[in-house]
Short mmCIF file of C-alpha atoms in Angstrom, two decimals:
data_model
loop_
_atom_site.label_atom_id
_atom_site.label_comp_id
_atom_site.label_asym_id
_atom_site.label_seq_id
_atom_site.Cartn_x
_atom_site.Cartn_y
_atom_site.Cartn_z
CA UNK G 3 -1.89 -28.97 -21.40
CA UNK G 4 1.58 -28.09 -20.13
CA UNK G 5 1.96 -27.24 -16.43
CA UNK G 6 1.88 -23.55 -15.64
CA UNK G 7 2.86 -21.23 -12.85
CA UNK G 8 0.33 -18.82 -11.38
CA UNK G 9 2.05 -16.05 -13.33
CA UNK G 10 1.75 -18.04 -16.57
CA UNK G 11 -1.98 -18.53 -16.00
CA UNK G 12 -2.75 -14.87 -15.32
CA UNK G 13 -0.55 -13.77 -18.20
CA UNK G 14 -2.16 -16.18 -20.68
CA UNK G 15 -5.64 -15.09 -19.65
CA UNK G 16 -4.82 -11.46 -20.47
CA UNK G 17 -2.84 -11.62 -23.73
CA UNK G 18 -4.80 -9.74 -26.38
CA UNK G 19 -2.08 -10.01 -29.02
CA UNK G 20 1.39 -11.53 -29.27
CA UNK G 21 3.93 -10.24 -31.80
CA UNK G 22 6.54 -12.44 -33.46
CA UNK G 23 9.26 -11.18 -31.09
CA UNK G 24 7.22 -12.22 -28.05
CA UNK G 25 6.05 -8.72 -27.19
CA UNK G 26 2.46 -8.89 -25.97
CA UNK G 27 -0.46 -6.58 -25.63
CA UNK G 28 -1.96 -7.30 -22.21
CA UNK G 29 -5.49 -6.43 -21.19
CA UNK G 30 -5.54 -4.43 -17.96
CA UNK G 31 -8.36 -5.04 -15.47
CA UNK G 32 -7.65 -2.22 -13.05
CA UNK G 33 -5.76 1.01 -13.52
CA UNK G 34 -4.97 2.85 -10.30
CA UNK G 35 -4.02 6.50 -10.61
CA UNK G 36 -2.48 9.03 -8.25
CA UNK G 37 -1.61 12.70 -8.56
CA UNK G 38 2.12 12.51 -9.25
CA UNK G 39 2.45 10.30 -12.33
CA UNK G 40 -0.85 11.06 -14.06
CA UNK G 41 -1.04 14.79 -14.98
CA UNK G 42 1.06 14.47 -18.15
CA UNK G 43 -0.83 11.32 -19.14
CA UNK G 44 -4.23 13.02 -18.95
CA UNK G 45 -2.79 16.03 -20.76
CA UNK G 46 -1.65 13.68 -23.50
CA UNK G 47 -5.21 12.44 -23.90
CA UNK G 48 -6.50 15.99 -24.13
CA UNK G 49 -3.91 16.99 -26.73
CA UNK G 50 -4.95 14.09 -28.98
CA UNK G 51 -8.65 14.44 -28.24
CA UNK G 52 -8.91 10.97 -26.71
CA UNK G 53 -11.04 9.73 -23.81
CA UNK G 54 -10.36 7.17 -21.08
CA UNK G 55 -11.10 3.76 -22.63
CA UNK G 56 -12.52 2.15 -19.46
CA UNK G 57 -13.39 4.78 -16.84
CA UNK G 58 -15.20 2.15 -14.74
CA UNK G 59 -11.89 0.30 -14.31
CA UNK G 60 -9.86 3.41 -13.57
CA UNK G 61 -9.59 4.50 -9.94
CA UNK G 62 -7.88 7.64 -8.76
CA UNK G 63 -6.88 8.88 -5.33
CA UNK G 64 -4.40 11.55 -4.24
CA UNK G 65 -1.87 10.22 -1.74
CA UNK G 66 1.78 11.19 -2.31
CA UNK G 67 1.49 14.95 -1.87
CA UNK G 68 -1.38 15.34 0.54
CA UNK G 69 -0.63 16.67 4.02
CA UNK G 70 -1.74 14.41 6.86
CA UNK G 71 -2.60 17.13 9.35
CA UNK G 72 -6.18 18.08 10.20
CA UNK G 73 -5.84 21.45 8.49
CA UNK G 74 -5.11 19.92 5.09
CA UNK G 75 -8.32 21.33 3.60
CA UNK G 76 -6.40 24.59 3.68
CA UNK G 77 -4.49 24.79 0.39
CA UNK G 78 -1.71 26.70 2.13
CA UNK G 79 -0.59 23.45 3.80
CA UNK G 80 0.76 22.23 0.44
CA UNK G 81 3.62 23.43 -1.70
CA UNK G 82 2.65 25.03 -5.00
CA UNK G 83 3.74 21.96 -6.97
CA UNK G 84 1.78 19.60 -4.73
CA UNK G 85 -1.33 21.75 -4.83
CA UNK G 86 -1.21 21.90 -8.62
CA UNK G 87 -0.90 18.12 -8.89
CA UNK G 88 -3.77 17.42 -6.51
CA UNK G 89 -5.98 19.99 -8.22
CA UNK G 90 -5.07 18.49 -11.59
CA UNK G 91 -6.21 15.06 -10.39
CA UNK G 92 -9.46 16.58 -9.09
CA UNK G 93 -10.09 18.07 -12.51
CA UNK G 94 -8.94 15.07 -14.53
CA UNK G 95 -11.09 12.66 -12.53
CA UNK G 96 -14.12 14.86 -13.15
CA UNK G 97 -13.38 15.59 -16.81
CA UNK G 98 -12.71 11.95 -17.72
CA UNK G 99 -15.39 10.39 -15.48
CA UNK G 100 -13.19 7.96 -13.56
CA UNK G 101 -13.78 6.69 -10.01
CA UNK G 102 -12.31 9.15 -7.56
CA UNK G 103 -11.68 9.43 -3.84
CA UNK G 104 -10.76 13.10 -3.24
CA UNK G 105 -8.85 14.29 -0.19
CA UNK G 106 -12.12 15.12 1.57
CA UNK G 107 -13.49 11.57 1.09
CA UNK G 108 -13.21 9.34 4.14
CA UNK G 109 -12.12 6.50 1.85
CA UNK G 110 -9.12 8.49 0.61
CA UNK G 111 -5.74 7.04 1.41
CA UNK G 112 -2.72 5.40 -0.16
CA UNK G 113 -3.75 3.99 -3.52
CA UNK G 114 -2.37 0.52 -2.68
CA UNK G 115 -4.42 0.38 0.49
CA UNK G 116 -7.59 1.87 -0.97
CA UNK G 117 -7.65 -0.53 -3.96
CA UNK G 118 -7.87 -3.76 -1.95
CA UNK G 119 -10.00 -2.15 0.76
CA UNK G 120 -12.67 -1.13 -1.73
CA UNK G 121 -12.61 -4.46 -3.54
CA UNK G 122 -11.12 -3.08 -6.74
CA UNK G 123 -8.24 -5.55 -6.45
CA UNK G 124 -9.30 -9.15 -7.01
CA UNK G 125 -7.52 -12.45 -7.75
CA UNK G 126 -6.46 -13.12 -11.32
CA UNK G 127 -6.57 -9.50 -12.38
CA UNK G 128 -3.96 -7.40 -14.07
CA UNK G 129 -3.47 -4.25 -12.02
CA UNK G 130 -1.21 -1.35 -12.96
CA UNK G 131 -0.44 2.06 -11.52
CA UNK G 132 2.17 4.69 -12.12
CA UNK G 133 3.82 3.64 -8.89
CA UNK G 134 6.39 0.94 -8.20
CA UNK G 135 4.65 -0.36 -5.10
CA UNK G 136 1.74 -1.58 -7.19
CA UNK G 137 3.33 -4.97 -6.50
CA UNK G 138 1.31 -4.85 -3.25
CA UNK G 139 -1.78 -6.15 -5.06
CA UNK G 140 0.03 -9.37 -5.93
CA UNK G 141 -1.01 -10.56 -2.48
CA UNK G 142 -4.38 -11.37 -4.03
CA UNK G 143 -2.93 -13.44 -6.83
CA UNK G 144 -3.21 -10.45 -9.16
CA UNK G 145 -0.45 -9.59 -11.63
CA UNK G 146 0.30 -6.08 -10.44
CA UNK G 147 3.17 -3.77 -11.23
CA UNK G 148 4.19 -0.18 -11.66
CA UNK G 149 4.28 1.60 -15.02
CA UNK G 150 5.76 4.84 -16.31
CA UNK G 151 3.81 7.96 -17.16
CA UNK G 152 3.83 7.27 -20.92
CA UNK G 153 2.42 3.82 -20.13
CA UNK G 154 -0.19 5.43 -17.87
CA UNK G 155 -1.36 7.38 -20.90
CA UNK G 156 -1.35 4.20 -23.02
CA UNK G 157 -3.47 2.32 -20.48
CA UNK G 158 -5.85 5.26 -20.03
CA UNK G 159 -6.37 5.40 -23.79
CA UNK G 160 -6.50 1.68 -24.61
CA UNK G 161 -6.88 -0.33 -21.36
CA UNK G 162 -3.93 -2.39 -22.59
CA UNK G 163 -0.21 -2.43 -21.95
CA UNK G 164 2.71 -3.55 -24.14
CA UNK G 165 4.80 -6.04 -22.20
CA UNK G 166 7.33 -8.83 -22.58
CA UNK G 167 6.89 -11.78 -20.30
CA UNK G 168 9.17 -12.07 -17.29
CA UNK G 169 10.77 -15.26 -15.97
CA UNK G 170 9.34 -17.22 -13.04
CA UNK G 171 10.98 -17.18 -9.61
CA UNK G 172 9.69 -19.13 -6.62
CA UNK G 173 10.48 -17.84 -3.13
CA UNK G 174 9.42 -20.41 -0.56
CA UNK G 175 9.36 -19.64 3.15
CA UNK G 176 9.03 -22.95 4.92
CA UNK G 177 7.81 -23.69 8.45
CA UNK G 178 6.67 -21.28 11.13
CA UNK G 179 7.86 -17.80 12.06
CA UNK G 180 9.15 -17.28 15.58
CA UNK G 181 7.44 -14.79 17.94
CA UNK G 182 8.18 -11.17 17.07
CA UNK G 183 8.91 -12.01 13.42
CA UNK G 184 6.53 -10.49 10.89
CA UNK G 185 5.79 -10.21 7.18
CA UNK G 186 8.12 -7.20 7.05
CA UNK G 187 10.97 -9.31 8.39
CA UNK G 188 10.25 -11.94 5.74
CA UNK G 189 10.31 -9.51 2.85
CA UNK G 190 13.39 -7.63 4.08
CA UNK G 191 15.20 -10.91 4.75
CA UNK G 192 14.46 -12.14 1.23
CA UNK G 193 15.93 -8.93 -0.22
CA UNK G 194 18.89 -9.33 2.13
CA UNK G 195 19.59 -12.65 0.39
CA UNK G 196 18.76 -11.78 -3.23
CA UNK G 197 19.98 -8.19 -3.19
CA UNK G 198 18.08 -5.37 -4.82
CA UNK G 199 18.85 -6.73 -8.29
CA UNK G 200 18.24 -10.41 -7.57
CA UNK G 201 14.67 -10.28 -8.83
CA UNK G 202 15.44 -8.37 -12.03
CA UNK G 203 13.66 -9.97 -14.97
CA UNK G 204 11.47 -12.14 -12.76
CA UNK G 205 7.98 -12.25 -11.34
CA UNK G 206 8.27 -13.76 -7.87
CA UNK G 207 5.68 -16.12 -6.45
CA UNK G 208 5.93 -16.31 -2.66
CA UNK G 209 4.80 -19.61 -1.19
CA UNK G 210 5.33 -21.98 1.70
CA UNK G 211 3.79 -22.48 5.10
CA UNK G 212 4.98 -19.16 6.56
CA UNK G 213 3.41 -17.28 3.65
CA UNK G 214 0.15 -19.24 3.86
CA UNK G 215 0.01 -18.44 7.59
CA UNK G 216 0.13 -14.68 6.90
CA UNK G 217 -3.01 -12.58 6.90
CA UNK G 218 -3.91 -10.69 3.74
CA UNK G 219 -2.37 -7.60 5.31
CA UNK G 220 0.88 -9.47 5.86
CA UNK G 221 0.85 -10.85 2.34
CA UNK G 222 0.43 -7.31 1.00
CA UNK G 223 3.51 -6.26 2.98
CA UNK G 224 5.54 -9.10 1.45
CA UNK G 225 4.45 -8.40 -2.14
CA UNK G 226 4.78 -4.63 -1.67
CA UNK G 227 8.54 -4.96 -1.42
CA UNK G 228 8.99 -7.38 -4.35
CA UNK G 229 10.00 -4.34 -6.35
CA UNK G 230 12.75 -3.54 -3.83
CA UNK G 231 14.26 -6.89 -4.75
CA UNK G 232 14.18 -5.85 -8.41
CA UNK G 233 11.28 -8.11 -9.42
CA UNK G 234 8.64 -7.03 -11.89
CA UNK G 235 5.93 -8.20 -9.51
CA UNK G 236 5.25 -10.41 -6.51
CA UNK G 237 2.43 -12.93 -6.34
CA UNK G 238 0.78 -15.11 -3.73
CA UNK G 239 -1.78 -17.70 -4.83
CA UNK G 240 -5.28 -16.87 -3.59
CA UNK G 241 -6.84 -19.09 -0.93
CA UNK G 242 -9.73 -19.03 1.55
CA UNK G 243 -8.18 -16.02 3.33
CA UNK G 244 -8.15 -14.14 0.05
CA UNK G 245 -11.76 -14.99 -0.78
CA UNK G 246 -12.88 -14.05 2.73
CA UNK G 247 -11.07 -10.71 2.50
CA UNK G 248 -12.65 -9.91 -0.87
CA UNK G 249 -16.20 -11.01 -0.06
CA UNK G 250 -18.56 -8.11 0.58
CA UNK G 251 -16.11 -5.39 -0.42
CA UNK G 252 -17.91 -2.54 -2.22
CA UNK G 253 -16.57 -3.39 -5.68
CA UNK G 254 -16.22 -7.14 -5.36
CA UNK G 255 -18.64 -9.24 -7.39
CA UNK G 256 -21.81 -10.44 -5.72
CA UNK G 257 -24.25 -13.35 -6.06
CA UNK G 258 -23.85 -15.39 -9.26
CA UNK G 259 -21.00 -13.13 -10.35
CA UNK G 260 -19.16 -13.98 -7.14
CA UNK G 261 -19.63 -17.70 -7.76
CA UNK G 262 -18.35 -17.41 -11.33
CA UNK G 263 -15.34 -15.42 -10.22
CA UNK G 264 -14.63 -17.84 -7.37
CA UNK G 265 -14.63 -20.79 -9.76
CA UNK G 266 -11.84 -19.13 -11.73
CA UNK G 267 -9.93 -17.94 -8.68
CA UNK G 268 -9.73 -21.53 -7.47
CA UNK G 269 -7.71 -22.43 -10.59
CA UNK G 270 -5.11 -19.77 -9.76
CA UNK G 271 -2.18 -21.70 -8.37
CA UNK G 272 1.09 -22.99 -9.76
CA UNK G 273 0.83 -26.55 -11.02
CA UNK G 274 2.94 -29.06 -9.08
CA UNK G 275 5.26 -29.72 -11.97
CA UNK G 276 5.45 -26.15 -13.26
CA UNK G 277 8.91 -25.01 -14.37
CA UNK G 278 10.75 -22.33 -12.39
CA UNK G 279 13.66 -20.29 -13.71
CA UNK G 280 14.91 -19.64 -10.17
CA UNK G 281 14.03 -20.96 -6.73
CA UNK G 282 14.94 -19.53 -3.32
CA UNK G 283 14.02 -21.26 -0.08
CA UNK G 284 14.30 -19.77 3.39
CA UNK G 285 13.37 -21.44 6.66
CA UNK G 286 10.78 -19.41 8.55
CA UNK G 287 12.38 -20.26 11.89
CA UNK G 288 15.70 -18.79 10.70
CA UNK G 289 14.21 -15.34 10.11
CA UNK G 290 14.75 -12.81 12.92
CA UNK G 291 13.38 -9.33 13.50
CA UNK G 292 15.53 -7.22 11.19
CA UNK G 293 16.45 -3.60 10.53
CA UNK G 294 18.30 -1.91 7.70
CA UNK G 295 21.60 -0.23 8.49
CA UNK G 296 22.43 1.34 5.10
CA UNK G 297 20.83 3.16 2.20
CA UNK G 298 19.51 0.17 0.27
CA UNK G 299 16.78 -2.27 1.33
CA UNK G 300 19.33 -5.07 0.88
CA UNK G 301 21.41 -3.60 3.72
CA UNK G 302 19.51 -5.64 6.27
CA UNK G 303 20.62 -7.43 9.42
CA UNK G 304 19.03 -9.02 12.48
CA UNK G 305 18.56 -6.46 15.26
CA UNK G 306 21.01 -8.50 17.35
CA UNK G 307 23.86 -7.87 14.87
CA UNK G 308 26.47 -5.13 14.78
CA UNK G 309 26.88 -2.39 12.18
CA UNK G 310 29.06 -3.99 9.48
CA UNK G 311 32.33 -2.67 8.07
CA UNK G 312 32.79 -1.89 4.39
CA UNK G 313 35.50 -4.55 4.36
CA UNK G 314 32.87 -7.17 5.17
CA UNK G 315 31.71 -6.88 1.54
CA UNK G 316 33.15 -7.78 -1.85
CA UNK G 317 33.61 -5.99 -5.14
CA UNK G 318 31.63 -2.88 -5.88
CA UNK G 319 29.67 -3.25 -2.68
CA UNK G 320 32.72 -2.18 -0.62
CA UNK G 321 32.48 1.41 -1.82
CA UNK G 322 28.70 1.43 -1.61
CA UNK G 323 28.82 0.15 1.97
CA UNK G 324 31.31 2.82 3.00
CA UNK G 325 29.17 5.51 1.42
CA UNK G 326 26.12 4.10 3.24
CA UNK G 327 27.95 4.08 6.57
CA UNK G 328 29.10 7.66 6.04
CA UNK G 329 25.65 8.86 5.03
CA UNK G 330 23.99 7.01 7.89
CA UNK G 331 26.53 8.32 10.40
CA UNK G 332 27.25 4.82 11.72
CA UNK G 333 30.45 3.29 13.05
CA UNK G 334 31.17 -0.32 12.18
CA UNK G 335 31.05 -2.67 15.12
CA UNK G 336 28.37 -0.70 16.95
CA UNK G 337 25.52 -2.95 18.10
CA UNK G 338 22.47 -2.03 16.04
CA UNK G 339 20.48 -2.03 19.28
CA UNK G 340 22.66 0.89 20.49
CA UNK G 341 21.79 3.16 17.57
CA UNK G 342 19.74 6.10 18.84
CA UNK G 343 16.88 7.48 16.77
CA UNK G 344 15.08 10.83 16.58
CA UNK G 345 11.85 9.95 14.81
CA UNK G 346 9.42 7.07 14.45
CA UNK G 347 7.16 6.74 11.42
CA UNK G 348 4.46 4.08 11.37
CA UNK G 349 2.51 4.01 8.12
CA UNK G 350 2.96 3.74 4.31
CA UNK G 351 1.67 1.30 1.69
CA UNK G 352 4.03 -1.27 3.19
CA UNK G 353 2.76 -1.10 6.76
CA UNK G 354 -0.20 1.28 7.06
CA UNK G 355 -2.98 -1.29 7.35
CA UNK G 356 -5.09 -2.11 10.39
CA UNK G 357 -3.04 -5.17 11.35
CA UNK G 358 0.12 -3.04 11.33
CA UNK G 359 -1.49 -0.52 13.65
CA UNK G 360 -2.69 -3.32 15.93
CA UNK G 361 0.84 -4.74 16.12
CA UNK G 362 2.33 -1.36 17.02
CA UNK G 363 -0.42 -0.60 19.55
CA UNK G 364 0.14 -3.96 21.23
CA UNK G 365 3.71 -2.91 22.04
CA UNK G 366 2.80 0.66 22.98
CA UNK G 367 -0.19 -0.13 25.20
CA UNK G 368 0.29 1.53 28.59
CA UNK G 369 3.72 2.87 27.63
CA UNK G 370 5.09 6.24 26.52
CA UNK G 371 7.49 7.16 23.78
CA UNK G 372 10.85 8.39 25.02
CA UNK G 373 10.99 12.14 25.63
CA UNK G 374 12.33 14.04 22.65
CA UNK G 375 11.35 11.44 20.09
CA UNK G 376 9.06 12.63 17.30
CA UNK G 377 6.57 9.85 16.61
CA UNK G 378 3.66 9.65 14.22
CA UNK G 379 1.15 7.08 13.10
CA UNK G 380 -0.32 7.65 9.66
CA UNK G 381 -3.11 5.23 8.77
CA UNK G 382 -3.08 4.03 5.19
CA UNK G 383 -6.64 5.13 4.53
CA UNK G 384 -9.46 7.02 6.17
CA UNK G 385 -11.24 3.72 6.75
CA UNK G 386 -8.17 2.20 8.42
CA UNK G 387 -8.16 5.30 10.62
CA UNK G 388 -11.85 4.85 11.44
CA UNK G 389 -11.31 1.17 12.24
CA UNK G 390 -8.36 1.99 14.50
CA UNK G 391 -10.43 4.56 16.33
CA UNK G 392 -13.27 2.05 16.71
CA UNK G 393 -10.83 -0.45 18.26
CA UNK G 394 -9.30 2.14 20.59
CA UNK G 395 -5.90 1.95 18.91
CA UNK G 396 -5.80 5.71 18.32
CA UNK G 397 -6.18 6.26 22.07
CA UNK G 398 -3.18 4.01 22.72
CA UNK G 399 -1.07 5.91 20.20
CA UNK G 400 -2.12 9.33 21.49
CA UNK G 401 -1.54 8.31 25.12
CA UNK G 402 1.89 7.01 24.15
CA UNK G 403 2.72 10.44 22.75
CA UNK G 404 2.32 9.72 19.03
CA UNK G 405 0.73 12.11 16.56
CA UNK G 406 -2.44 10.57 15.12
CA UNK G 407 -2.56 11.69 11.50
CA UNK G 408 -4.89 11.60 8.51
CA UNK G 409 -4.25 9.14 5.68
CA UNK G 410 -1.54 9.57 3.08
CA UNK G 411 1.94 8.46 2.03
CA UNK G 412 3.34 10.88 4.56
CA UNK G 413 6.95 10.35 5.64
CA UNK G 414 7.51 7.41 3.31
CA UNK G 415 8.78 9.95 0.80
CA UNK G 416 9.69 13.60 0.87
CA UNK G 417 6.86 14.86 -1.32
CA UNK G 418 4.67 16.33 1.39
CA UNK G 419 5.19 18.27 4.62
CA UNK G 420 6.10 15.13 6.65
CA UNK G 421 9.87 14.99 6.22
CA UNK G 422 13.07 14.34 8.12
CA UNK G 423 15.52 17.16 8.76
CA UNK G 424 19.15 16.67 7.66
CA UNK G 425 20.87 14.20 9.97
CA UNK G 426 17.63 13.13 11.62
CA UNK G 427 17.44 9.36 12.14
CA UNK G 428 14.11 7.54 11.70
CA UNK G 429 12.75 4.13 12.61
CA UNK G 430 10.38 3.70 9.66
CA UNK G 431 7.89 1.07 8.57
CA UNK G 432 8.08 2.18 4.94
CA UNK G 433 9.85 0.44 2.08
CA UNK G 434 12.77 2.57 0.99
CA UNK G 435 15.87 3.90 2.72
CA UNK G 436 17.65 5.63 -0.14
CA UNK G 437 19.59 8.81 0.55
CA UNK G 438 17.11 11.63 0.99
CA UNK G 439 14.05 9.40 0.65
CA UNK G 440 12.42 10.80 3.78
CA UNK G 441 13.95 14.26 3.42
CA UNK G 442 17.32 15.64 2.39
CA UNK G 443 20.01 14.25 4.68
CA UNK G 444 17.48 12.11 6.58
CA UNK G 445 18.58 8.68 7.79
CA UNK G 446 16.12 5.80 7.47
CA UNK G 447 16.10 2.43 9.21
CA UNK G 448 13.41 0.11 7.81
CA UNK G 449 11.64 -2.31 10.16
CA UNK G 450 8.29 -3.78 11.16
CA UNK G 451 5.59 -1.76 12.96
CA UNK G 452 6.20 -3.62 16.23
CA UNK G 453 9.93 -2.89 16.00
CA UNK G 454 9.23 0.78 15.25
CA UNK G 455 6.94 0.97 18.28
CA UNK G 456 9.62 -0.59 20.46
CA UNK G 457 12.15 1.95 19.16
CA UNK G 458 9.82 4.80 20.10
CA UNK G 459 9.76 3.60 23.71
CA UNK G 460 13.52 3.19 24.13
CA UNK G 461 14.72 5.87 21.72
CA UNK G 462 17.01 3.29 20.08
CA UNK G 463 16.73 0.51 17.55
CA UNK G 464 15.28 -2.23 19.75
CA UNK G 465 14.66 -5.95 19.67
CA UNK G 466 10.89 -6.10 20.04
CA UNK G 467 11.16 -9.59 21.52
CA UNK G 468 12.43 -7.99 24.73
CA UNK G 469 9.04 -6.30 25.12
CA UNK G 470 6.84 -9.31 24.40
CA UNK J 12 -12.16 -25.38 -19.39
CA UNK J 13 -9.59 -22.89 -18.10
CA UNK J 14 -10.33 -20.35 -20.84
CA UNK J 15 -14.08 -20.74 -20.24
CA UNK J 16 -13.68 -20.10 -16.53
CA UNK J 17 -11.49 -17.07 -17.08
CA UNK J 18 -13.98 -15.67 -19.60
CA UNK J 19 -16.85 -16.13 -17.13
CA UNK J 20 -14.83 -14.45 -14.41
CA UNK J 21 -13.91 -11.55 -16.67
CA UNK J 22 -17.56 -11.04 -17.53
CA UNK J 23 -18.49 -11.18 -13.85
CA UNK J 24 -15.78 -8.74 -12.87
CA UNK J 25 -16.65 -6.40 -15.73
CA UNK J 26 -20.17 -6.19 -14.36
CA UNK J 27 -18.86 -4.83 -11.08
CA UNK J 28 -19.15 -1.34 -12.52
CA UNK J 29 -22.88 -1.44 -11.81
CA UNK J 30 -22.20 -2.00 -8.14
CA UNK J 31 -19.75 0.87 -8.16
CA UNK J 32 -22.16 3.42 -9.55
CA UNK J 33 -24.31 3.26 -6.40
CA UNK J 34 -21.36 4.39 -4.30
CA UNK J 35 -23.11 3.68 -1.02
CA UNK J 36 -19.87 4.29 0.88
CA UNK J 37 -19.69 7.95 -0.13
CA UNK J 38 -18.75 10.18 2.82
CA UNK J 39 -16.71 13.34 2.42
CA UNK J 40 -15.98 16.23 4.68
CA UNK J 41 -13.63 19.15 5.17
CA UNK J 42 -12.43 20.33 8.55
CA UNK J 43 -11.63 24.02 8.75
CA UNK J 44 -11.47 26.38 11.71
CA UNK J 45 -13.24 23.94 14.01
CA UNK J 46 -16.14 23.41 11.62
CA UNK J 47 -16.86 20.36 9.50
CA UNK J 48 -18.87 20.50 6.30
CA UNK J 49 -19.65 17.31 4.44
CA UNK J 50 -22.02 14.92 2.73
CA UNK J 51 -22.72 11.20 3.02
CA UNK J 52 -24.82 8.51 1.36
CA UNK J 53 -27.47 7.25 3.83
CA UNK J 54 -27.32 3.79 2.19
CA UNK J 55 -23.89 3.26 3.69
CA UNK J 56 -23.70 5.64 6.62
CA UNK J 57 -25.97 7.10 9.29
CA UNK J 58 -25.88 10.19 11.49
CA UNK J 59 -24.61 8.29 14.53
CA UNK J 60 -21.65 6.80 12.63
CA UNK J 61 -20.85 10.14 11.04
CA UNK J 62 -20.79 12.00 14.36
CA UNK J 63 -18.73 9.28 16.00
CA UNK J 64 -16.19 9.47 13.19
CA UNK J 65 -15.81 13.23 12.92
CA UNK J 66 -15.75 14.10 16.62
CA UNK J 67 -12.37 12.34 17.00
CA UNK J 68 -10.78 15.23 15.14
CA UNK J 69 -12.09 17.84 17.59
CA UNK J 70 -9.52 18.89 20.22
CA UNK J 71 -12.20 18.17 22.87
CA UNK J 72 -13.23 14.93 21.08
CA UNK J 73 -16.82 16.26 21.25
CA UNK J 74 -19.23 18.06 18.92
CA UNK J 75 -21.13 21.15 20.04
CA UNK J 76 -23.55 21.14 17.11
CA UNK J 77 -24.50 18.77 14.32
CA UNK J 78 -27.15 19.54 11.67
CA UNK J 79 -28.22 17.66 8.55
CA UNK J 80 -29.92 18.70 5.32
CA UNK J 81 -31.12 16.13 2.74
CA UNK J 82 -29.94 16.90 -0.80
CA UNK J 83 -31.89 16.36 -4.02
CA UNK J 84 -29.26 13.82 -5.19
CA UNK J 85 -30.05 11.53 -2.27
CA UNK J 86 -27.01 12.47 -0.23
CA UNK J 87 -27.22 14.07 3.23
CA UNK J 88 -25.29 17.28 3.85
CA UNK J 89 -24.07 18.04 7.35
CA UNK J 90 -22.47 20.87 9.27
CA UNK J 91 -20.84 20.24 12.63
CA UNK J 92 -18.88 22.34 15.10
CA UNK J 93 -16.45 21.13 17.71
CA UNK J 94 -17.30 21.69 21.38
#
């Protein structure tokens, strides 16, 4: 048997049919659904009188549009479009008999946080969702990626997906991370090296000591942003941490089923002599706490650096950098640590898990945000929120002057009431900093939760290591 | 060997639907005008946990009233008011 990568193994285990041109029909183990990309897909089923092929493997939760304020049960808190989409998901979930966590359910939250939390995401699975950050689930050694609305309809109807196989890329992070450096710094630093197109055509497997040392939450942060590097998906081979995380989750297998699943999961690693189409190696000790300065996740620099000049770049990037600097209102040569901010957003499917909240609370404990700064913490799910309250983290945030919100995508994207005003500058733990991503004219600097917490205290982009 | 293991795992994972149908973690509520109306599954939650969870959203962080009514479907309905 020829040596295989982890991706090869999961792929091979799910091919239902392969055409002569290499196009495959893949079996899908889990289909996650949210309110924005699913209405047309369900309508397509209705129009052709079809049902959902595997309702027990289809899980829906509203997250993008839902307000995160306590009064969100009041429909008036949503725009008309948002309300229609959430109501459509309510109806579609009921009509088609799929698993559903409505807004009122304490388990509601961001689909990529709810899936793993409830044990829907397991090693070796194929997981799809009409959302690019589905890559998050790769942290479990699951082949997980976003799909378009027409593909959502195809998966709903058939539980399969037409795909061509991607190439294999290995991203190895060797050694140990230094204090103050987190999973977010790893994933942003990788994109800083590869660029946002560097992963195009590949599935990335992250490996190395620094990756193995990460918690499952940290691994989810790394894989979450694989898509920002252009990759089809990100993967991390499952290990004892993965099994421990999965064990006992509501929808994880139990008893003999657990043992059978575990036996397979333990085969899910890349063989020593597997072939890679591309390999990138970074030293963990070389990675610093980073922030983005521009309007692409690849515009990333250590917090100790200065704002670059457009002339620092080559080719087409010169114009893009100048446009980024103009949009971001930054002057080249300014120390990043001198850039003042207006807003702090801690949350999202990238950094809205309990470990992220712990990291931010550790920095904020006994301190206050700077006067005039708008700061909010938005847990990734109702259960993350409950856990944070149990641990006293919510008290730390509230005492520091943060708003303590209900679960949702919130300020990660301008599809709900949590938005930046034009010109407003935000220290954000989310994954995207495109123009207008957090609101028209809003300026986004991506960073880790600890860095965002530090920025809230000083009112500027801040090197969290100075507060440790 | 590999195919056999993956088949066993797929069968095991497919059976997880049975676990799901019990939905012992069910707990929903709406908060409107200082009052909370909801239901929970007593297999996964109890009145103490529920009250502890929902009172955080009261401005006073305390409940004035909390009443439960068992439902025919096995769930417990509750109504609570902030202090």
